[in-house]
Amino acid sequence: MKMDNVTTVPSHFLLLEFSKTRQLQLLHFFSFLVFYLATIIANLLIIFAITFDYRLHTPMYFFLMNLAMQDLGLISVIVPKSMINSLKNSRCISYFGCVAQVFLFISFIASDFFLLTVMAYDRYVAICHPLHYEMMMNWKTCTEIMILVWVASLLYGMLHTSGTFSVHYCSNTVNQFFCEIPYLLNLSCSGFNLVEVGVLVASAFGGLGCFIFIIVSYVMIFKTVWRIPSVQGRQKAFSTCVPHLIVISMFTITGTFAYLKPASNSTSYLDLVLTILYSILPPLFNPIIYSMRNKHILSKLGKIENLFRLCFLICLM
């Protein structure tokens, strides 16, 4: 859909339509609803389990609880709007709604990646320097780290948002189910935008730095773990590291492919699948991956489940 005046700010954007068939639109709505509710429930259970169990009041679980809160925000920014559009047989999102979506989505994505980097450092200190752990990762330090993560993420989101929406648009049709930066820049009449290119280059170096830091941290961790004489001790150390590595790998690999692959001018199912893999699935899988290998969380989740069953039975009586 071409706009008559490229210098005019569009009043709205048209998002990707999953199907023109009403039955398939409703199928998309209910599929996304199931994913959304499952993600909300899984992350809320993690938050409740950590909040109400004093045994989980440690830096590792403090960061995990913050990751769950960030995942709640991440999926809530993009999925509900897509569901509402399918339910209403609409494709529209307002210009300012798109701006807010880009800012919040990028901020939550950045905070996730920054926090995963911090969690790698936390595991490094806990395993490689256990005698200094309480001194290096005390509550004051953890709180300051989280404040820094949130502030840096919001500033990063502001930079990307200002760079993305400083261009002139020749079209308002976004070939994605939410306002994603590569697809918005693809609508630009002026080609590359120097502000956004600068932000992307800085982001690439920053992301590469975080990734190298994570890799080096785990190289040091595994070197230390292999020197542990007890088999049980090695298994315990690996059980706290493997879920984190799985989460980081899933997040970085799919996100890198989605952003390095050139955005197409036409609807691409590969683009759609890659976007879903890095934007919707990680918030759902993160709490599952972290809780599956953690006896404390599984025990607390079992108690919460029993409490819900009891409340349900009382309501039925």
XYZ file of C-alpha atoms in Angstrom:
317
model
C 0.000 0.000 0.000
C 1.750 3.173 -1.193
C 1.260 6.520 0.498
C 0.814 9.673 -1.525
C 3.172 11.895 0.495
C 6.309 10.212 1.761
C 7.149 13.134 4.076
C 3.913 12.670 6.006
C 3.933 10.532 9.129
C 1.579 7.573 8.492
C -1.467 7.467 10.740
C -1.204 3.698 10.987
C 0.634 0.609 9.764
C -0.796 -2.600 8.333
C 0.584 -5.733 9.972
C 0.912 -9.180 8.435
C -2.396 -10.939 7.919
C -2.071 -14.644 8.717
C -5.021 -15.536 6.525
C -8.029 -14.006 4.814
C -10.144 -17.024 5.782
C -12.181 -16.400 8.923
C -11.729 -19.927 10.266
C -7.926 -19.673 9.969
C -7.993 -16.242 11.610
C -9.813 -17.746 14.587
C -7.351 -20.662 14.603
C -4.494 -18.162 14.798
C -6.259 -16.338 17.644
C -6.782 -19.469 19.735
C -3.271 -20.813 18.977
C -1.669 -17.582 20.134
C -4.053 -17.456 23.106
C -2.900 -20.902 24.256
C 0.775 -19.915 23.901
C 0.165 -16.609 25.663
C -1.715 -18.093 28.618
C 0.826 -20.915 28.971
C 3.657 -18.364 29.016
C 1.892 -16.123 31.543
C 1.112 -19.054 33.862
C 4.606 -20.592 33.609
C 6.398 -17.324 34.370
C 4.001 -16.342 37.154
C 4.548 -19.740 38.785
C 8.307 -19.140 38.707
C 7.838 -15.675 40.251
C 5.510 -17.012 42.988
C 7.772 -19.999 43.719
C 10.845 -17.788 44.194
C 8.988 -15.072 46.109
C 7.408 -17.373 48.710
C 10.271 -19.831 49.305
C 13.078 -18.445 51.496
C 15.431 -21.174 50.203
C 15.260 -19.511 46.779
C 16.179 -16.047 48.053
C 19.636 -16.139 46.491
C 21.186 -14.054 43.670
C 20.728 -16.835 41.076
C 16.981 -17.047 41.711
C 16.692 -13.269 42.062
C 18.005 -12.928 38.506
C 15.766 -15.792 37.354
C 12.706 -14.036 38.817
C 13.651 -10.844 36.963
C 14.066 -12.860 33.756
C 10.523 -14.216 34.231
C 9.173 -10.672 34.685
C 10.982 -9.500 31.561
C 9.595 -12.452 29.583
C 6.083 -11.528 30.724
C 6.609 -8.028 29.397
C 8.205 -9.230 26.160
C 5.364 -11.494 25.079
C 2.673 -9.071 26.296
C 4.017 -6.348 23.989
C 3.477 -8.247 20.730
C 1.072 -11.191 21.109
C -2.171 -9.574 22.415
C -2.279 -7.031 19.560
C -1.839 -9.794 16.979
C -4.626 -11.839 18.627
C -6.996 -8.852 18.749
C -6.382 -8.094 15.076
C -7.200 -11.674 14.083
C -10.319 -11.646 16.236
C -11.486 -8.325 14.760
C -10.419 -9.260 11.195
C -8.123 -6.241 11.149
C -4.483 -5.505 10.308
C -4.125 -1.989 11.707
C -1.844 -0.670 14.399
C -1.625 3.065 15.015
C 1.625 4.927 14.362
C 2.151 5.657 18.053
C 1.127 2.098 18.919
C 3.859 0.891 16.578
C 6.375 3.275 18.166
C 5.470 1.988 21.649
C 5.678 -1.626 20.455
C 9.164 -1.152 18.988
C 10.434 0.673 22.087
C 9.086 -1.868 24.579
C 9.974 -4.930 22.506
C 13.584 -3.841 21.950
C 13.922 -2.812 25.602
C 12.705 -6.215 26.831
C 14.850 -8.097 24.289
C 17.913 -6.117 25.377
C 17.163 -6.607 29.073
C 16.826 -10.367 28.483
C 20.228 -10.538 26.793
C 21.922 -8.299 29.382
C 20.436 -10.363 32.190
C 21.537 -13.660 30.616
C 25.065 -12.179 30.521
C 24.813 -11.252 34.206
C 23.557 -14.747 35.039
C 26.611 -16.227 33.296
C 28.840 -14.045 35.493
C 26.870 -15.124 38.576
C 27.488 -18.801 37.760
C 31.168 -18.048 37.079
C 31.633 -16.443 40.503
C 29.622 -19.184 42.270
C 31.604 -22.061 40.740
C 35.070 -20.581 40.172
C 35.254 -18.342 43.263
C 32.831 -19.887 45.795
C 34.637 -18.460 48.840
C 34.176 -14.904 47.531
C 30.632 -15.389 46.216
C 28.741 -13.787 49.104
C 31.061 -10.792 49.078
C 30.990 -10.291 45.288
C 27.279 -11.059 44.723
C 25.637 -9.527 47.784
C 22.126 -8.078 47.653
C 23.349 -4.502 47.211
C 25.435 -5.529 44.201
C 22.592 -7.591 42.691
C 20.134 -4.703 43.054
C 22.566 -2.259 41.452
C 23.159 -4.708 38.591
C 19.425 -5.027 37.925
C 18.956 -1.249 37.964
C 21.830 -0.937 35.479
C 20.284 -3.648 33.262
C 16.900 -1.883 33.180
C 18.378 1.589 32.562
C 20.704 0.337 29.796
C 17.821 -1.565 28.168
C 15.506 1.451 28.164
C 18.232 3.683 26.699
C 18.934 1.043 24.057
C 15.224 0.873 23.221
C 15.078 4.679 22.900
C 18.062 4.754 20.539
C 16.608 2.071 18.256
C 13.147 3.655 18.284
C 14.415 7.142 17.427
C 16.592 5.733 14.639
C 13.801 3.602 13.184
C 11.131 6.316 13.097
C 13.364 9.111 11.811
C 12.948 7.838 8.232
C 10.341 8.679 5.577
C 8.072 5.775 4.643
C 6.982 4.901 1.103
C 4.595 2.245 2.373
C 2.810 1.379 5.599
C 2.529 -2.393 5.021
C 4.710 -4.329 7.479
C 5.351 -7.944 6.424
C 5.438 -9.207 10.009
C 2.823 -9.800 12.729
C 4.231 -6.966 14.861
C 6.288 -3.816 14.258
C 9.745 -5.310 13.833
C 12.631 -2.980 12.998
C 14.048 -4.670 9.827
C 10.598 -4.657 8.221
C 9.949 -1.028 9.159
C 13.312 0.054 7.728
C 12.450 -1.884 4.586
C 9.623 0.608 4.019
C 11.996 3.582 3.973
C 12.133 5.765 0.855
C 15.627 7.035 1.610
C 17.445 3.706 1.877
C 19.843 3.336 4.790
C 19.288 5.605 7.765
C 22.622 6.684 9.256
C 21.245 6.972 12.791
C 19.798 3.456 12.801
C 22.839 2.019 10.991
C 25.032 3.535 13.712
C 22.826 2.030 16.413
C 22.876 -1.359 14.666
C 26.692 -1.319 14.394
C 27.003 -0.369 18.071
C 24.482 -3.092 18.926
C 26.473 -5.673 16.961
C 29.665 -4.832 18.847
C 27.836 -4.730 22.185
C 26.061 -8.018 21.530
C 29.305 -9.639 20.358
C 31.032 -8.408 23.511
C 28.307 -9.919 25.721
C 28.410 -13.181 23.777
C 32.215 -13.443 24.081
C 31.922 -12.691 27.811
C 29.370 -15.508 28.194
C 31.544 -17.966 26.236
C 34.680 -17.107 28.237
C 32.712 -17.401 31.497
C 31.534 -20.897 30.623
C 34.960 -21.997 29.419
C 36.300 -21.034 32.858
C 33.320 -22.715 34.538
C 33.763 -26.017 32.694
C 37.507 -26.018 33.380
C 36.736 -25.626 37.089
C 33.949 -28.223 37.050
C 36.156 -30.887 35.460
C 38.579 -30.480 38.369
C 35.891 -31.297 40.941
C 36.766 -34.774 42.286
C 33.209 -35.723 43.227
C 30.954 -36.988 40.422
C 27.927 -35.706 42.335
C 29.572 -32.292 42.659
C 30.200 -32.140 38.901
C 26.609 -33.136 38.153
C 25.274 -30.450 40.513
C 27.454 -27.791 38.870
C 26.432 -28.882 35.372
C 22.738 -28.904 36.359
C 22.880 -25.176 37.119
C 24.794 -24.344 33.918
C 23.150 -26.480 31.220
C 19.693 -24.792 31.370
C 21.339 -21.369 31.100
C 23.364 -22.459 28.069
C 20.247 -23.870 26.380
C 18.346 -20.607 26.931
C 21.238 -18.465 25.641
C 21.757 -20.656 22.567
C 18.073 -20.660 21.611
C 17.786 -16.900 22.133
C 20.954 -15.814 20.311
C 20.870 -18.236 17.354
C 17.262 -17.552 16.348
C 17.558 -13.795 17.023
C 20.765 -13.547 14.968
C 19.237 -15.367 11.996
C 16.083 -13.230 12.180
C 17.990 -9.922 12.161
C 20.883 -10.792 9.839
C 18.575 -12.231 7.197
C 17.481 -9.415 4.843
C 13.828 -8.496 5.329
C 11.800 -9.452 2.261
C 9.246 -7.240 0.550
C 6.793 -10.120 0.387
C 5.376 -12.475 2.969
C 7.903 -15.179 3.892
C 7.036 -18.139 6.086
C 10.745 -18.519 6.962
C 10.802 -14.945 8.313
C 7.634 -15.628 10.280
C 8.979 -18.855 11.796
C 12.314 -17.245 12.765
C 10.525 -14.322 14.398
C 8.247 -16.646 16.390
C 11.267 -18.720 17.458
C 13.103 -15.806 19.052
C 10.177 -13.637 20.212
C 7.438 -16.007 21.436
C 9.012 -19.380 22.262
C 11.854 -18.270 24.629
C 9.465 -16.614 27.153
C 7.531 -19.902 27.249
C 10.520 -22.253 27.350
C 12.693 -20.275 29.796
C 10.688 -21.165 32.935
C 10.239 -24.762 31.734
C 13.966 -25.255 31.064
C 15.057 -23.665 34.345
C 12.503 -25.503 36.494
C 12.901 -28.984 34.964
C 16.391 -29.474 36.470
C 15.791 -27.642 39.743
C 14.454 -29.671 42.667
C 13.703 -26.618 44.833
C 11.542 -24.973 42.154
C 9.818 -28.255 41.243
C 9.008 -28.841 44.920
C 7.574 -25.355 45.313
C 5.603 -25.608 42.061
C 4.112 -28.889 43.322
C 2.918 -27.141 46.485
C 1.421 -24.285 44.459
C -0.339 -26.807 42.189
C -1.800 -28.579 45.224
C -2.980 -25.232 46.598
C -4.748 -24.417 43.314
C -6.409 -27.848 43.330
C -7.607 -27.279 46.886
C -9.026 -23.862 45.976
C -10.730 -25.382 42.931
C -12.332 -28.132 45.030
C -13.523 -25.572 47.604
C -15.109 -23.503 44.813
C -16.942 -26.588 43.530
C -18.394 -27.455 46.963
